[in-house]
Short mmCIF file of C-alpha atoms and ligand atoms in Angstrom, two decimals:
data_model
loop_
_atom_site.label_atom_id
_atom_site.label_comp_id
_atom_site.label_asym_id
_atom_site.label_seq_id
_atom_site.Cartn_x
_atom_site.Cartn_y
_atom_site.Cartn_z
CA MET A 1 115.68 47.02 81.27
CA SER A 2 113.57 43.95 82.14
CA THR A 3 110.53 44.34 84.31
CA SER A 4 111.81 41.83 86.85
CA LYS A 5 114.85 44.02 87.46
CA LEU A 6 112.48 46.84 88.29
CA GLN A 7 110.91 44.91 91.12
CA ILE A 8 111.67 46.97 94.18
CA LYS A 9 109.40 46.41 97.11
CA ASN A 10 109.58 49.67 98.98
CA ILE A 11 105.96 50.71 98.65
CA ASP A 12 103.13 49.15 100.61
CA PRO A 13 100.59 48.29 97.91
CA LEU A 14 97.83 49.28 100.28
CA LYS A 15 99.33 52.73 100.67
CA ILE A 16 99.52 54.40 97.32
CA SER A 17 98.77 57.90 98.49
CA ASN A 18 99.81 60.07 95.58
CA ILE A 19 98.96 59.60 91.92
CA CYS A 20 99.89 61.65 88.92
CA CYS A 21 98.06 61.38 85.59
CA ILE A 22 99.82 62.80 82.55
CA GLY A 23 97.18 63.91 80.04
CA ALA A 24 93.92 65.65 80.92
CA GLY A 25 91.86 64.51 77.94
CA TYR A 26 88.85 62.29 77.29
CA VAL A 27 90.54 59.38 79.10
CA GLY A 28 92.63 61.03 81.81
CA GLY A 29 90.00 63.54 83.01
CA PRO A 30 86.99 61.25 83.63
CA THR A 31 89.13 58.29 84.79
CA MET A 32 90.89 60.31 87.46
CA ALA A 33 87.65 62.00 88.52
CA VAL A 34 86.05 58.63 89.24
CA LEU A 35 89.20 57.30 90.91
CA ALA A 36 89.32 60.40 93.14
CA ASN A 37 85.68 59.92 93.99
CA TYR A 38 86.19 56.36 95.25
CA CYS A 39 89.60 56.93 96.86
CA PRO A 40 89.36 60.07 98.99
CA ASN A 41 92.66 59.25 100.70
CA ILE A 42 94.65 59.36 97.50
CA LYS A 43 95.79 62.72 96.23
CA ILE A 44 95.56 62.87 92.43
CA ASN A 45 97.32 65.43 90.27
CA VAL A 46 96.21 65.54 86.65
CA VAL A 47 98.75 67.39 84.55
CA ASP A 48 98.80 68.53 80.94
CA ILE A 49 101.03 70.66 78.72
CA ASN A 50 97.93 72.37 77.36
CA SER A 51 97.34 75.21 79.84
CA GLU A 52 94.09 76.28 78.17
CA ARG A 53 92.68 72.81 78.80
CA ILE A 54 93.85 72.86 82.42
CA ASP A 55 92.23 76.29 82.95
CA LYS A 56 88.96 74.84 81.70
CA TRP A 57 89.22 71.87 84.08
CA ASN A 58 89.65 74.40 86.89
CA GLY A 59 86.90 76.70 85.57
CA GLU A 60 83.10 76.70 85.36
CA LEU A 61 81.44 73.29 85.67
CA ASN A 62 79.34 73.89 82.57
CA GLU A 63 82.41 74.70 80.53
CA LEU A 64 84.67 71.73 81.29
CA PRO A 65 86.93 70.93 78.28
CA ILE A 66 85.05 67.71 77.56
CA PHE A 67 81.35 67.02 77.70
CA GLU A 68 80.49 63.75 79.42
CA PRO A 69 77.15 63.10 81.18
CA GLY A 70 77.55 63.10 84.96
CA LEU A 71 81.17 64.32 84.88
CA ASP A 72 80.40 67.84 86.16
CA LEU A 73 78.81 66.48 89.36
CA ILE A 74 81.79 64.28 90.17
CA ILE A 75 84.24 67.08 89.42
CA LYS A 76 82.23 69.34 91.72
CA SER A 77 82.66 66.99 94.64
CA VAL A 78 86.31 65.97 94.18
CA ARG A 79 88.02 68.99 92.63
CA LYS A 80 90.41 70.62 95.08
CA ARG A 81 89.46 67.91 97.61
CA ASN A 82 91.78 65.21 96.30
CA LEU A 83 91.75 65.93 92.59
CA PHE A 84 93.91 68.73 91.23
CA PHE A 85 94.51 69.93 87.66
CA SER A 86 97.69 71.78 86.79
CA THR A 87 100.55 72.20 84.34
CA ASP A 88 103.10 71.36 87.05
CA LEU A 89 104.50 68.18 85.53
CA ARG A 90 107.72 68.30 87.47
CA GLY A 91 106.19 68.66 90.96
CA SER A 92 103.38 66.19 90.28
CA ILE A 93 105.71 63.51 88.88
CA LYS A 94 108.14 63.99 91.73
CA SER A 95 105.58 63.39 94.44
CA ALA A 96 103.79 60.46 92.74
CA ASP A 97 103.91 56.80 93.83
CA MET A 98 102.06 55.87 90.69
CA ILE A 99 101.88 57.68 87.32
CA PHE A 100 99.25 57.07 84.63
CA ILE A 101 100.19 57.91 81.06
CA SER A 102 96.98 59.10 79.33
CA VAL A 103 98.29 61.12 76.45
CA ASN A 104 97.19 61.17 72.85
CA THR A 105 98.53 58.54 70.44
CA PRO A 106 97.31 59.53 66.97
CA ILE A 107 98.29 57.80 63.73
CA LYS A 108 101.70 58.77 62.34
CA THR A 109 101.45 61.27 59.55
CA LYS A 110 104.95 60.89 58.16
CA GLY A 111 107.86 58.48 57.96
CA ILE A 112 107.83 54.70 58.41
CA GLY A 113 104.35 53.45 59.22
CA ALA A 114 102.71 56.77 58.21
CA GLY A 115 98.94 56.36 58.06
CA GLN A 116 99.09 53.09 60.02
CA ALA A 117 101.32 53.02 63.07
CA SER A 118 100.68 55.11 66.17
CA ASP A 119 102.73 58.23 66.74
CA LEU A 120 104.33 57.63 70.10
CA SER A 121 105.92 61.10 70.44
CA TRP A 122 103.70 62.06 73.34
CA VAL A 123 104.19 58.77 75.14
CA GLU A 124 107.92 59.09 74.67
CA SER A 125 108.02 62.66 75.96
CA SER A 126 105.93 61.58 78.99
CA ALA A 127 108.37 58.77 79.70
CA ARG A 128 111.31 61.16 79.45
CA GLN A 129 109.66 63.56 81.86
CA ILE A 130 108.93 60.74 84.29
CA SER A 131 112.47 59.44 84.13
CA LYS A 132 113.82 62.92 84.79
CA PHE A 133 111.57 64.03 87.63
CA ALA A 134 110.51 60.86 89.43
CA LYS A 135 111.91 60.04 92.84
CA GLY A 136 112.38 56.68 94.56
CA HIS A 137 110.26 53.86 93.17
CA THR A 138 107.46 54.75 90.81
CA ILE A 139 104.84 52.56 89.23
CA VAL A 140 104.12 53.68 85.68
CA VAL A 141 100.75 52.69 84.25
CA GLU A 142 100.01 52.70 80.54
CA LYS A 143 96.44 53.98 80.25
CA SER A 144 96.37 55.28 76.68
CA THR A 145 95.58 52.74 73.94
CA LEU A 146 98.99 51.74 72.74
CA PRO A 147 100.51 49.38 70.20
CA VAL A 148 101.71 46.05 71.55
CA LYS A 149 105.20 46.25 73.04
CA THR A 150 105.03 49.98 73.88
CA ALA A 151 105.81 49.09 77.47
CA GLU A 152 109.24 48.02 76.19
CA ILE A 153 109.85 51.49 74.81
CA ILE A 154 108.74 53.11 78.05
CA GLN A 155 110.92 50.78 80.10
CA SER A 156 113.88 51.50 77.87
CA ILE A 157 113.46 55.29 78.20
CA LEU A 158 112.97 55.07 81.96
CA GLY A 159 116.03 52.85 82.22
CA SER A 160 118.30 55.01 80.07
CA TYR A 161 117.57 58.16 81.97
CA GLU A 162 117.93 56.57 85.37
CA ASP A 163 121.15 58.44 86.23
CA LEU A 164 120.47 61.72 84.53
CA ASP A 165 118.41 63.09 87.37
CA ASP A 166 119.32 66.43 88.92
CA GLU A 167 119.40 64.67 92.27
CA LYS A 168 121.76 61.87 91.29
CA THR A 169 122.31 60.62 94.79
CA GLU A 170 118.90 59.01 95.04
CA LYS A 171 118.31 55.73 93.23
CA LYS A 172 115.17 55.75 91.15
CA THR A 173 113.39 52.66 89.95
CA PHE A 174 110.27 51.98 87.90
CA SER A 175 107.73 49.27 87.29
CA VAL A 176 105.75 49.54 84.08
CA ILE A 177 102.29 47.95 83.94
CA SER A 178 99.44 48.12 81.49
CA ASN A 179 95.89 49.05 82.45
CA PRO A 180 94.00 49.83 79.26
CA GLU A 181 90.85 51.90 79.50
CA PHE A 182 87.65 50.47 78.01
CA LEU A 183 85.38 53.46 78.62
CA ALA A 184 83.25 54.67 75.70
CA GLU A 185 82.65 58.37 75.38
CA GLY A 186 79.15 59.48 76.29
CA THR A 187 78.89 56.70 78.89
CA ALA A 188 82.36 57.16 80.43
CA ILE A 189 81.19 57.73 83.99
CA GLU A 190 78.92 54.67 83.99
CA ASN A 191 81.65 52.56 82.37
CA LEU A 192 84.21 53.69 84.96
CA LYS A 193 81.89 53.17 87.92
CA PHE A 194 80.60 49.80 86.76
CA PRO A 195 83.22 48.34 84.43
CA ASP A 196 82.61 45.00 82.68
CA ARG A 197 86.20 44.23 83.66
CA VAL A 198 89.40 45.90 84.69
CA LEU A 199 92.50 44.61 82.94
CA ILE A 200 95.93 44.87 84.51
CA GLY A 201 98.97 43.45 82.76
CA GLY A 202 102.45 43.26 84.17
CA GLU A 203 105.26 41.05 85.39
CA ASP A 204 105.84 42.89 88.66
CA GLN A 205 103.23 41.34 90.94
CA PHE A 206 103.79 43.99 93.50
CA ALA A 207 102.93 46.82 91.11
CA VAL A 208 99.93 44.87 89.75
CA ASP A 209 98.64 44.38 93.31
CA ALA A 210 99.13 48.04 94.09
CA LEU A 211 96.85 49.03 91.23
CA LYS A 212 94.42 46.18 91.93
CA ASN A 213 94.04 47.41 95.49
CA ILE A 214 92.99 50.83 94.23
CA TYR A 215 90.30 49.34 91.98
CA LEU A 216 89.05 47.10 94.82
CA ASN A 217 87.64 50.26 96.38
CA TRP A 218 84.71 49.99 94.01
CA VAL A 219 85.20 47.02 91.65
CA LYS A 220 84.58 43.38 92.65
CA GLU A 221 87.67 41.19 92.66
CA GLU A 222 86.24 38.75 90.09
CA LYS A 223 86.02 41.60 87.59
CA ILE A 224 89.74 42.33 87.80
CA ILE A 225 91.69 40.35 85.23
CA THR A 226 95.45 40.16 85.50
CA THR A 227 97.61 39.08 82.58
CA ASN A 228 101.11 39.51 81.29
CA LEU A 229 101.98 42.90 79.81
CA TRP A 230 101.70 41.93 76.17
CA SER A 231 98.34 40.15 76.58
CA SER A 232 96.97 43.27 78.21
CA GLU A 233 98.17 45.57 75.43
CA LEU A 234 96.95 43.21 72.72
CA SER A 235 93.58 42.61 74.38
CA LYS A 236 92.76 46.29 74.21
CA LEU A 237 93.45 46.40 70.46
CA ILE A 238 91.48 43.24 69.88
CA ALA A 239 88.48 44.38 71.94
CA ASN A 240 88.25 47.53 69.81
CA ALA A 241 88.82 45.57 66.62
CA PHE A 242 85.94 43.18 67.50
CA LEU A 243 83.60 46.09 68.26
CA ALA A 244 84.51 47.88 65.04
CA GLN A 245 84.14 44.63 63.10
CA ARG A 246 80.61 44.26 64.42
CA ILE A 247 79.68 47.72 63.23
CA SER A 248 81.15 47.10 59.80
CA SER A 249 79.25 43.81 59.64
CA ILE A 250 75.90 45.46 60.40
CA ASN A 251 76.69 48.35 58.06
CA ALA A 252 77.48 45.88 55.29
CA VAL A 253 74.10 44.26 55.95
CA SER A 254 72.39 47.69 55.79
CA MET A 255 73.45 47.90 52.13
CA ILE A 256 71.94 44.48 51.44
CA CYS A 257 68.72 45.59 53.14
CA GLU A 258 68.42 48.63 50.93
CA SER A 259 68.84 46.49 47.84
CA THR A 260 66.51 43.69 48.85
CA GLY A 261 63.62 45.43 50.60
CA ALA A 262 64.59 44.21 54.06
CA ASN A 263 64.88 46.57 57.02
CA ILE A 264 68.08 46.68 59.04
CA LYS A 265 66.21 47.47 62.26
CA GLU A 266 64.22 44.26 61.94
CA VAL A 267 67.23 42.24 60.85
CA SER A 268 69.33 43.55 63.79
CA LYS A 269 66.61 42.59 66.21
CA ALA A 270 66.13 39.14 64.74
CA VAL A 271 69.85 38.45 64.71
CA GLY A 272 70.63 40.07 68.06
CA THR A 273 68.11 38.04 70.03
CA ASP A 274 70.33 34.99 69.57
CA SER A 275 72.07 35.02 72.93
CA ARG A 276 75.31 33.89 71.32
CA ILE A 277 75.33 37.01 69.18
CA GLY A 278 73.78 39.50 71.61
CA ASP A 279 71.87 42.69 70.78
CA LYS A 280 74.51 45.35 71.55
CA PHE A 281 76.53 47.21 68.92
CA LEU A 282 74.19 46.27 66.11
CA ASP A 283 73.03 49.79 65.13
CA SER A 284 73.89 50.56 61.56
CA GLY A 285 74.86 54.13 60.88
CA PRO A 286 77.10 56.36 58.78
CA GLY A 287 80.21 54.45 59.88
CA PHE A 288 82.14 54.44 63.12
CA GLY A 289 84.21 57.41 64.27
CA GLY A 290 86.05 58.25 67.45
CA SER A 291 89.70 58.26 68.39
CA CYS A 292 90.15 54.51 68.86
CA PHE A 293 88.58 52.14 66.33
CA LYS A 294 90.36 53.27 63.18
CA LYS A 295 93.66 53.80 64.93
CA ASP A 296 93.58 50.43 66.68
CA ILE A 297 92.69 48.49 63.55
CA LEU A 298 95.42 50.30 61.60
CA ASN A 299 97.80 49.33 64.37
CA LEU A 300 96.65 45.73 64.27
CA VAL A 301 97.10 45.64 60.49
CA TYR A 302 100.55 47.15 60.88
CA ILE A 303 101.54 44.53 63.46
CA CYS A 304 100.20 41.71 61.28
CA ARG A 305 102.09 42.93 58.22
CA SER A 306 105.28 43.29 60.23
CA PHE A 307 105.00 39.57 61.08
CA SER A 308 104.12 38.77 57.44
CA LEU A 309 100.61 37.79 58.46
CA ASN A 310 99.22 39.33 55.32
CA GLU A 311 95.96 37.35 55.15
CA VAL A 312 95.15 38.35 58.74
CA ALA A 313 96.02 41.97 57.94
CA ASP A 314 93.72 41.92 54.89
CA TYR A 315 90.92 40.51 57.01
CA TRP A 316 91.04 43.40 59.52
CA GLU A 317 91.63 45.97 56.81
CA GLY A 318 88.27 44.94 55.37
CA VAL A 319 86.59 46.39 58.49
CA LEU A 320 88.05 49.80 57.60
CA LEU A 321 87.21 49.51 53.92
CA ILE A 322 83.55 48.89 54.70
CA ASN A 323 83.56 51.82 57.11
CA ASP A 324 85.03 54.16 54.48
CA TRP A 325 82.54 52.89 51.95
CA GLN A 326 79.59 53.44 54.31
CA GLN A 327 80.57 57.10 54.70
CA GLU A 328 81.14 57.50 50.99
CA ARG A 329 77.86 55.97 49.93
CA VAL A 330 75.91 58.24 52.32
CA TYR A 331 77.25 61.33 50.56
CA LYS A 332 76.84 59.75 47.11
CA THR A 333 73.21 58.90 47.90
CA ILE A 334 72.57 62.51 48.91
CA VAL A 335 74.05 63.79 45.65
CA LYS A 336 72.10 61.26 43.59
CA LYS A 337 68.76 62.02 45.24
CA LEU A 338 69.30 65.76 44.76
CA TYR A 339 69.49 65.30 40.97
CA GLY A 340 73.26 64.87 40.89
CA ASN A 341 73.87 68.55 41.56
CA LEU A 342 74.49 70.36 44.86
CA ASN A 343 75.34 73.79 43.47
CA GLU A 344 73.16 76.46 45.08
CA LYS A 345 71.61 73.89 47.33
CA LYS A 346 71.42 74.31 51.05
CA ILE A 347 71.91 71.24 53.26
CA LEU A 348 71.36 71.22 56.99
CA ILE A 349 73.65 68.79 58.85
CA LEU A 350 72.23 67.56 62.14
CA GLY A 351 75.10 66.30 64.27
CA PHE A 352 78.83 66.75 64.05
CA ALA A 353 80.10 64.71 67.06
CA PHE A 354 81.12 61.12 66.22
CA LYS A 355 78.29 59.87 68.47
CA ALA A 356 75.71 61.31 70.82
CA ASN A 357 76.58 62.60 74.29
CA THR A 358 80.09 63.77 73.50
CA ASN A 359 81.64 66.93 72.08
CA ASP A 360 84.41 64.85 70.48
CA THR A 361 84.71 65.07 66.69
CA ARG A 362 87.77 62.89 66.15
CA ASN A 363 87.26 60.76 63.00
CA SER A 364 83.59 61.71 63.01
CA PRO A 365 81.85 60.46 59.85
CA SER A 366 80.43 63.99 59.62
CA ILE A 367 83.86 65.33 58.65
CA ASP A 368 84.29 63.32 55.46
CA ILE A 369 80.63 63.50 54.52
CA CYS A 370 80.58 67.29 54.95
CA ASN A 371 83.85 67.70 53.08
CA ASN A 372 82.50 65.74 50.15
CA LEU A 373 79.24 67.72 50.09
CA ILE A 374 81.28 70.94 50.13
CA LYS A 375 83.35 69.70 47.18
CA GLU A 376 80.10 69.09 45.27
CA GLY A 377 79.22 72.74 45.76
CA ALA A 378 76.64 72.50 48.56
CA SER A 379 76.17 75.27 51.06
CA LEU A 380 76.13 73.71 54.52
CA VAL A 381 74.52 74.73 57.77
CA ILE A 382 75.78 72.64 60.66
CA ASN A 383 74.10 72.04 63.99
CA ASP A 384 75.32 70.14 67.02
CA PRO A 385 74.16 70.55 70.62
CA LYS A 386 77.64 70.17 72.15
CA VAL A 387 80.32 70.68 69.50
CA SER A 388 81.32 74.36 69.27
CA GLU A 389 81.38 76.38 66.04
CA LYS A 390 85.12 76.76 66.43
CA GLU A 391 85.61 72.99 66.63
CA VAL A 392 83.38 72.38 63.57
CA PHE A 393 85.32 74.91 61.48
CA HIS A 394 88.64 73.54 62.73
CA SER A 395 87.64 69.91 61.90
CA LEU A 396 86.58 70.93 58.39
CA ASN A 397 89.79 72.85 57.94
CA ILE A 398 87.64 75.75 56.77
CA TYR A 399 90.45 78.28 56.84
CA ASN A 400 92.30 76.42 54.07
CA LEU A 401 89.28 76.02 51.83
CA LYS A 402 88.95 77.94 48.56
CA LYS A 403 86.76 81.02 48.81
CA GLU A 404 83.88 79.50 46.87
CA GLN A 405 83.86 76.49 49.24
CA LYS A 406 83.56 78.53 52.41
CA ASN A 407 79.81 78.47 52.30
CA ILE A 408 79.52 76.85 55.73
CA THR A 409 77.72 78.27 58.73
CA PHE A 410 77.00 76.98 62.24
CA GLU A 411 73.52 77.40 63.69
CA LYS A 412 72.20 76.45 67.11
CA ASP A 413 68.55 76.96 66.25
CA ILE A 414 67.41 74.01 64.08
CA VAL A 415 64.22 75.61 62.75
CA GLN A 416 66.11 78.72 61.74
CA ALA A 417 68.77 76.55 60.12
CA ALA A 418 66.18 74.58 58.14
CA ASN A 419 64.83 77.69 56.44
CA LYS A 420 64.95 77.20 52.63
CA ALA A 421 67.07 74.04 53.05
CA ASP A 422 66.80 71.51 50.25
CA ALA A 423 67.83 68.63 52.50
CA ILE A 424 68.45 67.73 56.11
CA VAL A 425 70.99 65.02 56.93
CA ILE A 426 70.99 63.42 60.37
CA LEU A 427 74.49 62.19 61.16
CA THR A 428 74.60 61.96 64.96
CA ASP A 429 72.04 60.16 67.13
CA TRP A 430 71.40 63.02 69.55
CA GLU A 431 68.21 62.58 71.56
CA GLN A 432 66.92 66.04 70.53
CA TYR A 433 66.88 65.02 66.87
CA LYS A 434 64.35 62.29 67.57
CA ASN A 435 61.43 64.61 68.34
CA LEU A 436 61.69 67.55 65.99
CA ASN A 437 58.60 69.41 64.80
CA TRP A 438 58.76 68.13 61.24
CA GLU A 439 55.50 69.82 60.21
CA GLN A 440 57.01 73.18 61.02
CA ILE A 441 60.36 72.26 59.44
CA TYR A 442 58.80 70.91 56.25
CA LYS A 443 56.85 74.13 55.70
CA ILE A 444 59.99 76.30 55.62
CA MET A 445 62.16 73.98 53.50
CA ARG A 446 62.57 74.43 49.75
CA LYS A 447 60.60 71.81 47.84
CA PRO A 448 61.11 69.05 46.91
CA ALA A 449 62.45 68.62 50.43
CA TRP A 450 64.54 65.67 51.51
CA VAL A 451 65.61 64.19 54.81
CA PHE A 452 68.44 61.66 55.01
CA ASP A 453 68.32 59.72 58.24
CA THR A 454 71.62 57.88 58.59
CA ARG A 455 70.97 57.04 62.26
CA ARG A 456 67.46 55.77 61.77
CA VAL A 457 66.07 57.94 64.54
CA LEU A 458 62.92 59.03 62.67
CA SER A 459 59.53 57.45 62.16
CA ILE A 460 59.46 57.26 58.41
CA GLU A 461 55.67 56.84 58.14
CA THR A 462 54.93 60.13 59.95
CA LEU A 463 57.30 62.00 57.70
CA LYS A 464 55.86 60.56 54.52
CA GLU A 465 52.44 61.91 55.45
CA LEU A 466 54.03 65.37 55.08
CA LYS A 467 55.18 64.62 51.52
CA LEU A 468 58.72 64.93 52.77
CA ASN A 469 61.05 62.67 50.75
CA VAL A 470 62.83 60.40 53.18
CA TRP A 471 65.89 58.21 52.77
CA GLN A 472 66.66 56.08 55.79
CA LEU A 473 69.86 54.05 56.00
CA GLY A 474 69.24 50.30 55.81
CA ASN A 475 65.57 50.69 55.00
CA GLY A 476 64.53 48.71 51.93
CA SER A 477 61.33 50.74 51.48
CA ASN A 478 63.11 54.05 50.81
CA ASP A 479 61.82 56.63 48.30
C1 LIG B 501 85.28 52.82 71.85
C2 LIG B 501 85.08 51.52 72.66
O1 LIG B 501 83.69 51.26 72.72
C3 LIG B 501 85.68 51.67 74.05
O2 LIG B 501 85.57 50.45 74.76
C4 LIG B 501 87.15 52.06 73.92
O3 LIG B 501 87.69 52.27 75.19
C5 LIG B 501 87.30 53.30 73.08
O4 LIG B 501 86.68 53.13 71.80
P1 LIG B 501 84.09 55.18 71.74
O5 LIG B 501 84.86 55.33 70.47
O6 LIG B 501 84.14 56.26 72.74
O7 LIG B 501 84.56 53.84 72.49
O8 LIG B 501 82.54 54.97 71.39
P2 LIG B 501 81.67 53.73 70.86
O9 LIG B 501 80.40 53.75 71.61
O10 LIG B 501 82.40 52.50 70.82
O11 LIG B 501 81.32 54.22 69.39
C6 LIG B 501 82.27 54.26 68.36
C7 LIG B 501 81.62 54.58 67.03
O12 LIG B 501 80.81 53.49 66.59
C8 LIG B 501 80.66 55.78 67.06
O13 LIG B 501 80.83 56.55 65.89
C9 LIG B 501 79.29 55.16 67.11
O14 LIG B 501 78.26 55.97 66.59
C10 LIG B 501 79.50 53.93 66.27
N1 LIG B 501 78.53 52.84 66.57
C11 LIG B 501 78.55 52.25 67.81
C12 LIG B 501 77.68 52.42 65.57
O15 LIG B 501 77.67 52.96 64.45
N2 LIG B 501 76.79 51.39 65.89
C13 LIG B 501 76.78 50.79 67.09
O16 LIG B 501 75.97 49.84 67.26
C14 LIG B 501 77.67 51.22 68.09
P1 LIG B 502 92.52 60.78 74.98
O1 LIG B 502 91.21 60.60 74.26
O2 LIG B 502 93.42 59.58 74.77
O3 LIG B 502 92.36 61.15 76.40
P2 LIG B 502 93.16 63.55 74.35
O4 LIG B 502 93.77 64.13 73.11
O5 LIG B 502 91.76 63.92 74.71
O6 LIG B 502 93.33 61.97 74.20
O7 LIG B 502 94.08 63.89 75.63
C1 LIG B 502 95.44 63.71 75.68
C2 LIG B 502 96.02 64.89 76.46
O8 LIG B 502 97.41 64.60 76.71
C3 LIG B 502 96.00 66.23 75.73
O9 LIG B 502 95.29 67.17 76.51
C4 LIG B 502 97.48 66.61 75.56
O10 LIG B 502 97.75 68.00 75.70
C5 LIG B 502 98.13 65.83 76.70
N1 LIG B 502 99.56 65.57 76.53
C6 LIG B 502 100.20 65.05 75.45
N2 LIG B 502 101.52 64.91 75.67
C7 LIG B 502 101.76 65.33 76.93
C8 LIG B 502 102.93 65.45 77.75
N3 LIG B 502 104.11 65.06 77.33
N4 LIG B 502 102.79 65.94 78.99
C9 LIG B 502 101.56 66.32 79.44
N5 LIG B 502 100.44 66.25 78.74
C10 LIG B 502 100.51 65.77 77.47
#
């Protein structure tokens, strides 16, 4: 079904009064909370098939299913005012003028495109539910990061099911538009309140205007970019690819720094002060994680290969290769510095989330690094201020490990955790790791004691005074 055919002008764009968001995750939850905050006259139902998650959204403010600074305060003011969380997909879809699809789109694990293409099962099931339960004209907004041309799939499903409704008498129509989310976890509320830009792609001007009018409640018109559907879908992939490429570039330079005696902090500053380059996203670290970067680049590579653009595909694949290598070399450095043997050695891991200020562990560099240290025989103690013990064990697949590899514990108290540790590895840039009492920690560690600072949050000079061996990523004056 073409988008132009879907153009039915029976909704006043200024009067979208009921929104449904399918998916109450890291994107759907915060996005709808901010939207509800700025649009008190719109009723918003956020629905999810995961009832445990919905219960948490309706539960205690300090136990929301996702941790995001500032989110609890917004939820407090809008929940049950005009923002509602439930598992009632049918009712919420039925009453909605506009439906956002914010479901998960992980990489396919089997079949054609396994390990590269996105698994669109959840998008497809959302589209089927919409087509079944929607009434009248409904604007469907792609919010999840999706491969280019996904809107075509959604349109096709919505079109095919048009007549299969239980209330066949009423004609239902749909407009599909794309409105990718650019929020970064940990700063989601800030990003949603003050976006660099809002991107809306679609052929149906009426639907585009309807969404634009909602954003105009708090975003200046000049920040709202409208494009065709495919440009919008592709722009999201490319924005993430550029960001990831920048991190791989600086991580590649961190290796050169270690070999040459340069310091990545100084190089980043010197390079980033060029206004054409800019100083953001130049922090080298253990490699990027999160739900988007790897998936989006894999998608981009997949698209390129499907158009036989193999050189372009190789170019973007390089970004992932450097990222994998950065994670690998961190663990190899640890093994090397600890005399090539981790048996009967205790290593304290500081940070399991893929970045600070989130409890998300998806693709966290900590997962691969920990798994490799476990394989080498290390006994691990893991600390993270926001990730739960359950989530850490789940991410490490601890229940499927061999008995001798299950030497992993979770500890909230860092000093307790450091007792008799041979090494401490900082993997997430949490604020609390920047000001630890290293004198106290050094005393209780087994000697020779090591600290591996992959986020460069420590002052290396102070630590060296304590005779602590320090390895700092990208620092050419390492021990
Ligand atoms: C990213 C994009 O930034 C966001 O626009 C998009 O909507 C979703 O994907 P997110 O993954 O939440 O957001 O976090 P981001 O801040 O981009 O960090 C991703 C990873 O890169 C983290 O592991 C982070 O530690 C790492 N990173 C980031 C660096 O290693 N160095 C940097 O300079 C910046
Ligand atoms: P993201 O980071 O993209 O928000 P999440 O995994 O945090 O991804 O959230 C996606 C949410 O979408 C999950 O809570 C999942 O249960 C929900 N979901 C997936 N498919 C459906 C569906 N068909 N109907 C309702 N909710 C769904």
